[in-house]
Coordinates of C-alpha atoms in Angstrom, one line a residue:
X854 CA 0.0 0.0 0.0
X855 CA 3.0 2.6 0.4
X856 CA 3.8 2.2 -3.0
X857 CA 0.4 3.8 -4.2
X858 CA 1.2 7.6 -3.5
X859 CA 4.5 7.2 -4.6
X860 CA 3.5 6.0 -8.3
X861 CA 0.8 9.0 -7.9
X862 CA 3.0 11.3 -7.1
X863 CA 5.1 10.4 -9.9
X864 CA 2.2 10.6 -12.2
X865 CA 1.4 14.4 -11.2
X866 CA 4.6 15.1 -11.7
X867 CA 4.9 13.7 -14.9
X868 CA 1.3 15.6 -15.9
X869 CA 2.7 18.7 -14.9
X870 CA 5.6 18.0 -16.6
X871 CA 3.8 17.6 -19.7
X872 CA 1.5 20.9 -18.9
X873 CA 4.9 23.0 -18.6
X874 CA 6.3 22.0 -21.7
X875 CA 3.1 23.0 -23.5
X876 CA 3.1 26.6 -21.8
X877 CA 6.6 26.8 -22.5
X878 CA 6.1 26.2 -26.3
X879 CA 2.6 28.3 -26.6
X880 CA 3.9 31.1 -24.9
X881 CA 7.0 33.7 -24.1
X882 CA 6.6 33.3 -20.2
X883 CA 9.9 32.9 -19.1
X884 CA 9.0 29.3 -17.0
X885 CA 11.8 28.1 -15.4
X886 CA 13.2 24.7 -15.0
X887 CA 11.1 23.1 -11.6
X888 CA 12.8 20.2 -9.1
X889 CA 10.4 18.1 -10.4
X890 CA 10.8 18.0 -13.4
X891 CA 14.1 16.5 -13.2
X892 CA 12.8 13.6 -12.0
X893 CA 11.0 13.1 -14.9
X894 CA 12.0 11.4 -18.2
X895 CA 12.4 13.8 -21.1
X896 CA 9.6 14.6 -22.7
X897 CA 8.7 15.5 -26.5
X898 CA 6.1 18.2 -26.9
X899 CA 4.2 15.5 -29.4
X900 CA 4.3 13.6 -26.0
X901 CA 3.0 16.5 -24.3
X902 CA 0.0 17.2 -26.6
X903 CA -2.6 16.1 -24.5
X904 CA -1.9 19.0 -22.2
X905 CA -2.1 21.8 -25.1
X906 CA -6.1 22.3 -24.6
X907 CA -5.1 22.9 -20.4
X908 CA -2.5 25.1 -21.4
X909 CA -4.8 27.0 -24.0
X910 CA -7.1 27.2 -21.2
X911 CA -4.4 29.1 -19.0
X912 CA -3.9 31.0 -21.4
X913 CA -7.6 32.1 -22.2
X914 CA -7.7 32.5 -18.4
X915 CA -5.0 34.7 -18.1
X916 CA -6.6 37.3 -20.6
X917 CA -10.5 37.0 -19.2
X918 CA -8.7 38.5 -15.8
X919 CA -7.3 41.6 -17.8
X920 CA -10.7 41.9 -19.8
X921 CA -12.4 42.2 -16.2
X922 CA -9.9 44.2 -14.8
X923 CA -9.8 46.6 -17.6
X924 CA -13.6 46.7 -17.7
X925 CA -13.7 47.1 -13.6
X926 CA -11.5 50.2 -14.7
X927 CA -14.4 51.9 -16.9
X928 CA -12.7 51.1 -20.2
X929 CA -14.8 51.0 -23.4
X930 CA -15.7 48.1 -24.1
X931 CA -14.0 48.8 -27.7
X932 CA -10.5 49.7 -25.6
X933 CA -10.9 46.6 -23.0
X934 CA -11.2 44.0 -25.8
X935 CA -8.4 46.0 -27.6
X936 CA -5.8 45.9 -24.6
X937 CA -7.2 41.8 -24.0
X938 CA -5.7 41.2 -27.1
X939 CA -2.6 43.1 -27.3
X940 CA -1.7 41.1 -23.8
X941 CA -2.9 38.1 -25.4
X942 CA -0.5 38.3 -28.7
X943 CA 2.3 39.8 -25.9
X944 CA 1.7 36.8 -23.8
X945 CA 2.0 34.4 -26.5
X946 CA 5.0 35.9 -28.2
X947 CA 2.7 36.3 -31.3
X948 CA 3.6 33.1 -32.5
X949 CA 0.3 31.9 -33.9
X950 CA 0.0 35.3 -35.9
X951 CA 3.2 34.4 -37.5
X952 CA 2.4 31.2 -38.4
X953 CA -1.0 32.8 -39.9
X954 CA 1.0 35.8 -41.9
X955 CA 3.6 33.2 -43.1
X956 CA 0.3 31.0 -44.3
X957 CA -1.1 34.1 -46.0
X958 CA 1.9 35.0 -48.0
X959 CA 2.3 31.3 -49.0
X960 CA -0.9 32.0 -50.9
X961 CA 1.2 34.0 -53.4
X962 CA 3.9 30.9 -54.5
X963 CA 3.3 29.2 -57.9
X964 CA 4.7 26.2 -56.7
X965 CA 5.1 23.8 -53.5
X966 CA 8.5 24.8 -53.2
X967 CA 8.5 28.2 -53.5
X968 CA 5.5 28.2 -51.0
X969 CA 7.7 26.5 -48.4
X970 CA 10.5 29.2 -49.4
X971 CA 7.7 31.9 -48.6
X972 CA 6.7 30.4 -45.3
X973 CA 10.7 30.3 -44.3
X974 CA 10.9 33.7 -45.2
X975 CA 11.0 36.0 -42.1
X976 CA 9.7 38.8 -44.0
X977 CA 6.0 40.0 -43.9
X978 CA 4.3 40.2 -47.7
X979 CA 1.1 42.3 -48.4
X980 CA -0.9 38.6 -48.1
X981 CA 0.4 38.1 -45.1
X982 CA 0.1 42.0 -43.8
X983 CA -3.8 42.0 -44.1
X984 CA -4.2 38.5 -42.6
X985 CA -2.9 39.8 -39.6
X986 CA -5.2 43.3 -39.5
X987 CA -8.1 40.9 -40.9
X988 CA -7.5 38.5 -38.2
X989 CA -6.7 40.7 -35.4
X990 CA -9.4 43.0 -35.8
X991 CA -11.9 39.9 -36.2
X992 CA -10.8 39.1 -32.8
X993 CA -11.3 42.8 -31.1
X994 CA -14.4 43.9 -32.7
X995 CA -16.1 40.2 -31.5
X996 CA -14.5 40.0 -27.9
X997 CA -15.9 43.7 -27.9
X998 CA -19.7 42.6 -29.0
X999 CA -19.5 39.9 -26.4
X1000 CA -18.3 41.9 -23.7
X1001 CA -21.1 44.0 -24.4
X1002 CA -23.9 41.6 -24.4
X1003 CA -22.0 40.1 -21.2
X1004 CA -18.6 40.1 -19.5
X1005 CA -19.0 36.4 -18.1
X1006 CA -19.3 35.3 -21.5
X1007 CA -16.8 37.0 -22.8
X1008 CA -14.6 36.0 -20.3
X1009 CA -15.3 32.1 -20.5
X1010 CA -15.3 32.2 -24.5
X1011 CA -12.1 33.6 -24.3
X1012 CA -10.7 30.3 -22.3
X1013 CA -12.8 28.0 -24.9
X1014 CA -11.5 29.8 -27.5
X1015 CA -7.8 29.5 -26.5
X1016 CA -8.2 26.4 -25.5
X1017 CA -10.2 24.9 -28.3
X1018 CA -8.4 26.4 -31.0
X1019 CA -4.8 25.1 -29.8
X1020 CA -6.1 21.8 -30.0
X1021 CA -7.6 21.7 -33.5
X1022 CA -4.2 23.1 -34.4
X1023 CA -3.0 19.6 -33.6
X1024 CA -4.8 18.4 -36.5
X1025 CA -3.1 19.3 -39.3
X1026 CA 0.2 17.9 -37.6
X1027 CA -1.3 14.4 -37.2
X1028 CA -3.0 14.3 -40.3
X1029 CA 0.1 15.7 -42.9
X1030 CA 3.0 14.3 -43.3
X1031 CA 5.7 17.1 -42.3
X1032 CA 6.3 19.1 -45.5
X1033 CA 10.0 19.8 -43.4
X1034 CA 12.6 17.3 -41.9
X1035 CA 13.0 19.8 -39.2
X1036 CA 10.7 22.3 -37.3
X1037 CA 7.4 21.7 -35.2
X1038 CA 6.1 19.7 -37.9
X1039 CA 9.1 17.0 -38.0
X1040 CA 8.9 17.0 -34.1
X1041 CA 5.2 15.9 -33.7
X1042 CA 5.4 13.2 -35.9
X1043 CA 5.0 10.9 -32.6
X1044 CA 1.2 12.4 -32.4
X1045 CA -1.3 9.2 -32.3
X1046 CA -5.0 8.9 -32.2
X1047 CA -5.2 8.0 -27.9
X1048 CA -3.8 11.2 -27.3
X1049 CA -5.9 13.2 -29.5
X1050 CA -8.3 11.5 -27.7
X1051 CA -8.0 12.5 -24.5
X1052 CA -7.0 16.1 -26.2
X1053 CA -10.5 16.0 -28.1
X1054 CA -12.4 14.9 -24.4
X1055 CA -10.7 17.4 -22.4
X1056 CA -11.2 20.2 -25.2
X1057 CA -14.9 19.4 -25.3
X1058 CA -15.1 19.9 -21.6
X1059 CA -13.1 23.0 -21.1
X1060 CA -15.4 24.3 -24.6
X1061 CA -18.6 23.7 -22.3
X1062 CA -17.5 26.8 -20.5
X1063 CA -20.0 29.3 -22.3
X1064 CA -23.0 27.2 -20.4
X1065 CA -22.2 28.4 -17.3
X1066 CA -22.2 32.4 -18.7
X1067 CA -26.0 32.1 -20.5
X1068 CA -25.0 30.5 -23.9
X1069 CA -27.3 27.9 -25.2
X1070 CA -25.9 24.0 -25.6
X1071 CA -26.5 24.5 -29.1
X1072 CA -24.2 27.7 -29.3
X1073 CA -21.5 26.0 -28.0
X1074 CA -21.8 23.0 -29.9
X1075 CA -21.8 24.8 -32.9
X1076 CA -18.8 26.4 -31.9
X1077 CA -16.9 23.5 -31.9
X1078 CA -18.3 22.1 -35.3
X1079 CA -17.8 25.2 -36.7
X1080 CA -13.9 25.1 -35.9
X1081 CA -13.8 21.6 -36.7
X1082 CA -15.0 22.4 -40.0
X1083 CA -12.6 25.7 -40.5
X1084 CA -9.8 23.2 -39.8
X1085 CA -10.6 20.6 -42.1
X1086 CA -11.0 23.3 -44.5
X1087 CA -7.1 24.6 -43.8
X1088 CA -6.2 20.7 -43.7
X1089 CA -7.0 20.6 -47.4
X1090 CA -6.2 23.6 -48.9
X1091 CA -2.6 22.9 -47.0
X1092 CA -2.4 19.5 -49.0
X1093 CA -3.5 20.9 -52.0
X1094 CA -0.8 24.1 -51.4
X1095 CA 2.7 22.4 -50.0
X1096 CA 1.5 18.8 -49.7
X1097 CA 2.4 18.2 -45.5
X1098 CA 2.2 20.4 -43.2
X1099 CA 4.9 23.0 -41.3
X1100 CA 4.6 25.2 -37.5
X1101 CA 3.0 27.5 -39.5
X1102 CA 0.1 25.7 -40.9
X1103 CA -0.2 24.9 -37.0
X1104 CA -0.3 29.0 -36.0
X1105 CA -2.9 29.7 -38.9
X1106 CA -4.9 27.0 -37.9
X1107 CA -5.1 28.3 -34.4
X1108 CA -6.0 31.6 -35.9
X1109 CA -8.2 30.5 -37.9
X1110 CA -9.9 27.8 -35.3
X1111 CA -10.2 31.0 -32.4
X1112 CA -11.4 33.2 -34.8
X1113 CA -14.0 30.9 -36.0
X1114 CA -15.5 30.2 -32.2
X1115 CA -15.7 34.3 -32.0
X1116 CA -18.3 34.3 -35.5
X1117 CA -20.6 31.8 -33.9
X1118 CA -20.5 33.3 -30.5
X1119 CA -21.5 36.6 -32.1
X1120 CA -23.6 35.9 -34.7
X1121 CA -27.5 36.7 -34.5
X1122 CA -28.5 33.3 -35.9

């Protein structure tokens, strides 16, 4: 019986383990190397992936208190959901909106290789310059409407949103070969179908969130589907485009996938 919290202990350890190296990746937080983790195997972020929609989660979190503190302050809504999303892209390094812009400018190439030159490029094209005003203002103006129907729901549509998205940006890693033989899309190759499952559980529980602020079942749901679908739809233009997938396709996806759960939560249908 005194075996039993030792292997438990070792099991938390190794979860948080897994949770660190998916805030470590997702974001520019400077996390430091914990005394557990050394007692830990090494892990591989593809290992990890089961943790990304908890990490998304802390992330979504993380804005949804600076949205209610900077609504507590008498900000606008218009300047709150502004400020929410400048810490947001701070927090997170703006690595997503890189991936997107690279995407976007990847649109231009004639051919698969000179798409996969684009993407490499660390240069900003006019593509890629109005995805990210598109895309970021898509995100403002609809945390804005939301905060104005109601600040609980904008708050826990932000954590479904950050988490959700992050997970369905683990799609187009599992199902495209990397286009690369290095990058995030080379490392993730290990990405099999039990831990998307527990991904796909654990997203769909954290993406429940919404019920508790007012939003209908159906609302949410459709949230989901609707991402589900605006991935699917990134997972085959990306075949058709550079035939496998890159870090980037991952970051537009996530894009994409967030900005996607925004539409439905503010539509009028």
């Amino acid at each position: 019986m005194s075996e039993i919290p030792r292997l438990s202990k070792e099991r938390m350890n190794g979860w948080a383990a897994d949770l660190l190296v998916c805030l470590r990746f997702c974001t520019r937080v400077p996390i430091p190397a914990l005394s557990f983790e050394k007692s830990t195997p090494e892990i591989s972020l593809a290992a990890s992936a089961y943790m990304v929609p908890i990490a998304g989660a802390l992330i979504g979190a993380a804005a949804a208190v600076i949205l209610w503190l900077a609504t507590r302050l008498g900000l606008p809504t218009s300047l709150a959901a502004l400020v929410t999303m400048a810490a947001l892209v701070a927090l997170t390094g703006a690595l997503h909106e890189d991936g997107l812009a690279d995407f976007a400018d990847a649109l231009g190439g004639a051919t698969q290789e000179q798409r996969l030159a684009i993407m490499k490029d660390s240069r900003i094209g006019t593509f890629g310059g109005l995805a990210l005003v598109i895309a970021f203002l898509a995100r403002v103006m609809s945390l804005a409407v939301l905060t104005e129907q109601s600040l609980g729901l904008a708050v826990t549509v932000l954590i479904a949103a950050a988490a959700s998205s992050r997970s369905f940006a683990l799609l187009p890693l599992y199902l495209l070969a990397p286009a690369r033989t290095e990058g995030l899309g080379a490392a993730t190759t290990d990405l099999n179908e039990r831990l998307l499952t527990i991904t796909g559980i654990t997203t769909l529980v954290i993406g429940l969130l919404p019920l508790f602020a007012g939003a209908s079942l159906a609302r949410v749901l459709g949230a989901l589907v609707v991402s589900a679908a605006a991935t699917y739809g990134m997972v085959v233009l990306t075949r058709r485009l550079i035939q496998g997938q890159t870090g980037d396709v991952a970051g537009a996806v996530q894009q994409v996938a967030e900005i996607a759960t925004y539409l439905v939560f503010t539509s009028r249908l």
